[in-house]
Amino acid sequence: PGQIVEFKGKLAKVAGKIPVKDVLVDGLGIGDVGNVVLRDRQTLAKDGIAIVLLTLDRIQGKLTSDPEVISRGFVYEGKNKRLLAVSGNLLSKELARKPKLDAKIARDAAIEFLERYFFETTMYW
């Protein structure tokens, strides 16, 4: 249940409880979440997500900085910060082997490499 908070002047106190239910927001409206959105949310809740930030020099076709790997629900950054840092470093080396990178080549190579790396390292994904 939710709580009712009552304010009087500078004082606040819990004044009771109120029944609540889940409200899902998909960015377009409240309560009208479609099946696809719900399915995606269930997948994220079960499997988590890894996000990779890549910065490319389009002219030289090279990375301008090391990839940054962020996760939510897949590995917890507090406990597995090293896994994310190592995966970014290894991905940087993998991408450096490519003669020239563009967005598509970098994206496809990152997905292929990290799927394999995370599976082999964690036996999960």
Backbone as numpy.savetxt, mean C-alpha at the origin, in Angstrom:
# Nx Ny Nz CAx CAy CAz Cx Cy Cz
-20.47 -0.37 20.33 -21.30 0.83 20.33 -20.43 2.09 20.33
-21.00 3.15 19.79 -20.33 4.44 19.81 -20.59 5.14 21.14
-19.88 6.20 21.38 -20.06 6.94 22.63 -20.54 8.35 22.33
-21.39 8.83 23.19 -21.86 10.21 23.12 -20.95 11.03 24.02
-20.36 12.06 23.46 -19.50 12.95 24.25 -20.23 14.27 24.38
-20.38 14.71 25.62 -21.10 15.95 25.91 -20.09 17.02 26.30
-20.21 18.19 25.67 -19.31 19.30 25.95 -20.07 20.40 26.66
-19.49 20.91 27.76 -20.02 22.07 28.47 -18.85 22.98 28.78
-18.83 24.12 28.13 -17.69 25.02 28.30 -16.42 24.34 27.85
-15.45 24.23 28.76 -14.19 23.56 28.44 -14.16 22.11 28.91
-15.26 21.62 29.42 -15.31 20.26 29.93 -15.99 19.33 28.93
-15.52 18.10 28.89 -16.13 17.07 28.05 -16.29 15.81 28.89
-17.43 15.12 28.70 -17.63 13.86 29.43 -18.42 12.90 28.56
-18.20 11.60 28.80 -18.97 10.58 28.10 -20.36 10.56 28.72
-21.37 10.80 27.87 -22.73 10.93 28.38 -23.61 9.74 28.02
-23.05 8.74 27.41 -23.86 7.58 27.06 -23.29 6.85 25.87
-24.05 5.84 25.44 -23.63 5.04 24.29 -24.71 5.09 23.23
-24.30 4.86 21.99 -25.24 4.90 20.88 -24.92 3.73 19.94
-25.95 3.04 19.43 -25.67 1.94 18.50 -25.15 2.50 17.17
-24.17 1.80 16.59 -23.60 2.23 15.32 -23.51 1.03 14.38
-23.37 1.32 13.09 -23.12 0.28 12.10 -22.04 0.78 11.16
-21.45 -0.15 10.41 -20.41 0.22 9.46 -20.98 1.04 8.32
-20.25 2.08 7.93 -20.59 2.87 6.76 -19.37 2.82 5.84
-19.56 2.37 4.62 -18.46 2.27 3.67 -18.51 3.43 2.70
-17.37 4.07 2.49 -17.28 5.21 1.59 -16.32 4.83 0.47
-16.74 4.99 -0.78 -15.86 4.66 -1.90 -15.35 5.89 -2.63
-15.54 7.04 -2.07 -15.06 8.27 -2.68 -16.11 8.96 -3.52
-17.16 8.27 -3.89 -18.21 8.86 -4.72 -19.46 9.16 -3.91
-19.71 8.36 -2.93 -20.90 8.54 -2.13 -20.83 7.67 -0.90
-21.83 7.79 -0.06 -21.87 7.01 1.17 -22.95 5.96 1.04
-22.60 4.72 1.38 -23.58 3.66 1.41 -23.88 2.99 0.09
-23.36 3.50 -1.02 -23.67 2.91 -2.32 -22.45 2.21 -2.93
-21.70 1.50 -2.08 -20.49 0.83 -2.52 -20.87 -0.38 -3.37
-20.25 -0.49 -4.54 -20.55 -1.59 -5.45 -19.80 -2.86 -5.11
-20.19 -3.94 -5.78 -19.59 -5.25 -5.54 -18.10 -5.27 -5.85
-17.68 -4.58 -6.90 -16.26 -4.56 -7.27 -15.44 -3.90 -6.17
-15.93 -2.80 -5.63 -15.22 -2.10 -4.55 -15.13 -3.00 -3.33
-16.21 -3.68 -2.99 -16.20 -4.57 -1.83 -15.23 -5.74 -2.04
-15.23 -6.30 -3.24 -14.31 -7.41 -3.54 -12.86 -6.94 -3.42
-12.56 -5.75 -3.95 -11.20 -5.22 -3.86 -10.80 -4.98 -2.41
-11.73 -4.48 -1.61 -11.43 -4.25 -0.20 -11.18 -5.55 0.54
-11.94 -6.58 0.21 -11.72 -7.89 0.84 -10.35 -8.44 0.46
-9.97 -8.28 -0.79 -8.65 -8.75 -1.24 -7.54 -8.00 -0.51
-7.68 -6.68 -0.41 -6.67 -5.89 0.30 -6.59 -6.28 1.77
-7.75 -6.53 2.39 -7.77 -6.91 3.80 -7.09 -8.25 4.01
-7.26 -9.15 3.06 -6.69 -10.50 3.17 -5.21 -10.54 2.79
-4.84 -9.90 1.68 -3.50 -10.03 1.13 -2.60 -8.82 1.34
-3.17 -7.64 1.53 -2.36 -6.43 1.65 -1.93 -5.91 0.29
-1.04 -4.92 0.32 -0.59 -4.29 -0.91 0.85 -3.81 -0.74
1.60 -3.89 -1.80 2.94 -3.29 -1.83 2.93 -2.24 -2.93
3.45 -1.07 -2.61 3.50 0.04 -3.56 4.97 0.39 -3.78
5.34 0.58 -5.03 6.73 0.90 -5.36 6.76 2.26 -6.04
7.61 3.14 -5.53 7.80 4.46 -6.13 9.11 4.44 -6.91
9.01 4.70 -8.21 10.18 4.73 -9.09 10.29 6.12 -9.71
11.50 6.65 -9.74 11.75 7.94 -10.39 12.71 7.70 -11.55
12.22 8.01 -12.76 12.99 7.73 -13.97 13.42 9.00 -14.68
14.61 8.97 -15.25 15.05 9.99 -16.19 14.67 9.46 -17.57
13.67 10.07 -18.20 13.16 9.55 -19.47 14.18 9.65 -20.60
15.03 10.65 -20.55 16.02 10.83 -21.62 17.12 9.77 -21.51
17.67 9.60 -20.31 18.74 8.61 -20.13 18.20 7.19 -19.97
16.93 7.06 -19.62 16.35 5.74 -19.42 16.90 5.03 -18.20
17.15 5.80 -17.14 17.73 5.25 -15.91 16.93 5.74 -14.70
17.07 5.01 -13.59 16.51 5.48 -12.32 17.30 6.69 -11.84
16.61 7.66 -11.25 17.32 8.81 -10.69 17.51 8.66 -9.18
16.82 7.69 -8.57 17.00 7.40 -7.15 16.59 5.96 -6.90
16.95 5.44 -5.75 16.57 4.07 -5.41 15.05 3.96 -5.29
14.50 2.83 -5.68 13.06 2.61 -5.51 12.68 2.65 -4.03
11.50 3.13 -3.75 10.97 3.11 -2.39 9.81 2.13 -2.37
9.87 1.14 -1.48 8.83 0.13 -1.38 8.07 0.36 -0.08
6.76 0.47 -0.21 5.86 0.72 0.92 4.86 -0.43 0.96
4.48 -0.87 2.14 3.47 -1.92 2.22 2.39 -1.54 3.22
1.22 -2.06 2.96 0.09 -1.93 3.88 -0.58 -3.29 3.96
-0.55 -3.90 5.13 -1.24 -5.16 5.33 -0.50 -6.38 4.81
0.55 -6.20 4.07 1.32 -7.33 3.53 2.44 -7.67 4.50
3.35 -6.75 4.70 4.35 -6.85 5.77 4.26 -5.55 6.54
4.42 -5.63 7.84 4.30 -4.44 8.66 5.64 -3.74 8.73
5.64 -2.47 8.36 6.89 -1.73 8.22 7.72 -1.75 9.50
7.07 -1.69 10.66 7.82 -1.69 11.91 8.66 -2.94 12.07
8.09 -4.09 11.77 8.78 -5.36 11.97 9.64 -5.75 10.77
9.24 -5.37 9.58 9.94 -5.83 8.39 10.48 -4.69 7.54
10.91 -3.63 8.20 11.47 -2.49 7.48 12.66 -2.93 6.63
13.43 -3.87 7.15 14.61 -4.36 6.42 14.19 -5.06 5.13
13.13 -5.87 5.18 12.66 -6.56 3.98 12.31 -5.55 2.89
11.65 -4.47 3.26 11.26 -3.46 2.27 12.48 -2.73 1.73
13.43 -2.41 2.60 14.64 -1.71 2.15 15.47 -2.61 1.23
15.63 -3.87 1.61 16.40 -4.81 0.79 15.72 -5.01 -0.56
14.40 -5.14 -0.55 13.68 -5.33 -1.82 13.88 -4.14 -2.74
13.89 -2.93 -2.19 14.14 -1.73 -3.00 15.55 -1.72 -3.57
16.54 -2.10 -2.76 17.93 -2.14 -3.23 18.12 -3.19 -4.33
17.54 -4.37 -4.13 17.67 -5.43 -5.13 16.93 -5.05 -6.42
15.79 -4.40 -6.28 15.05 -3.96 -7.46 15.87 -2.93 -8.24
16.55 -2.04 -7.53 17.40 -1.04 -8.18 18.48 -1.73 -9.03
19.10 -2.76 -8.47 20.13 -3.51 -9.20 19.53 -4.23 -10.41
18.35 -4.80 -10.21 17.67 -5.50 -11.32 17.36 -4.53 -12.46
16.85 -3.35 -12.13 16.50 -2.37 -13.17 17.74 -1.79 -13.84
18.85 -1.72 -13.11 20.10 -1.20 -13.68 20.62 -2.11 -14.79
20.21 -3.36 -14.80 20.64 -4.31 -15.85 19.94 -4.05 -17.18
18.83 -3.33 -17.13 18.10 -3.05 -18.37 18.84 -1.98 -19.15
18.97 -2.13 -20.48 19.72 -1.14 -21.26 19.10 0.25 -21.23
17.77 0.33 -21.29 17.10 1.63 -21.23 15.69 1.41 -20.68
15.35 2.21 -19.67 14.05 2.08 -19.02 13.07 3.12 -19.53
11.85 2.70 -19.72 10.74 3.64 -19.83 9.73 3.20 -18.78
8.62 3.91 -18.67 7.66 3.61 -17.61 7.14 2.18 -17.69
6.82 1.71 -18.89 6.27 0.36 -19.04 7.30 -0.71 -18.70
8.50 -0.58 -19.21 9.55 -1.57 -18.92 9.83 -1.61 -17.42
9.97 -0.43 -16.79 10.25 -0.36 -15.36 9.11 -0.98 -14.56
7.88 -0.66 -14.92 6.71 -1.19 -14.21 6.66 -2.70 -14.32
6.76 -3.21 -15.53 6.67 -4.66 -15.74 7.80 -5.40 -15.04
9.01 -4.87 -15.13 10.16 -5.51 -14.48 10.02 -5.48 -12.96
9.52 -4.36 -12.42 9.34 -4.25 -10.97 8.30 -5.25 -10.47
7.19 -5.38 -11.19 6.15 -6.33 -10.79 6.70 -7.75 -10.81
7.33 -8.11 -11.91 7.86 -9.48 -12.05 8.90 -9.79 -10.97
9.83 -8.86 -10.76 10.89 -9.08 -9.79 10.34 -9.17 -8.36
9.50 -8.20 -7.98 9.03 -8.16 -6.59 8.05 -9.29 -6.27
7.22 -9.68 -7.23 6.35 -10.84 -6.97 7.20 -12.06 -6.63
8.22 -12.30 -7.43 9.10 -13.45 -7.20 9.86 -13.29 -5.88
10.42 -12.09 -5.65 11.21 -11.86 -4.44 10.37 -12.02 -3.18
9.20 -11.39 -3.16 8.35 -11.48 -1.96 7.88 -12.91 -1.72
7.54 -13.62 -2.78 7.10 -15.00 -2.61 8.23 -15.86 -2.05
9.42 -15.74 -2.64 10.55 -16.54 -2.18 10.98 -16.17 -0.77
10.87 -14.91 -0.42 11.32 -14.44 0.89 10.30 -14.74 1.99
9.03 -14.57 1.69 8.00 -14.72 2.72 7.13 -15.95 2.51
7.25 -16.59 1.35 6.37 -17.70 0.95 4.91 -17.27 0.97
4.69 -16.02 0.60 3.35 -15.45 0.63 3.23 -14.45 -0.49
2.07 -14.36 -1.08 1.66 -13.32 -2.03 0.73 -13.84 -3.01
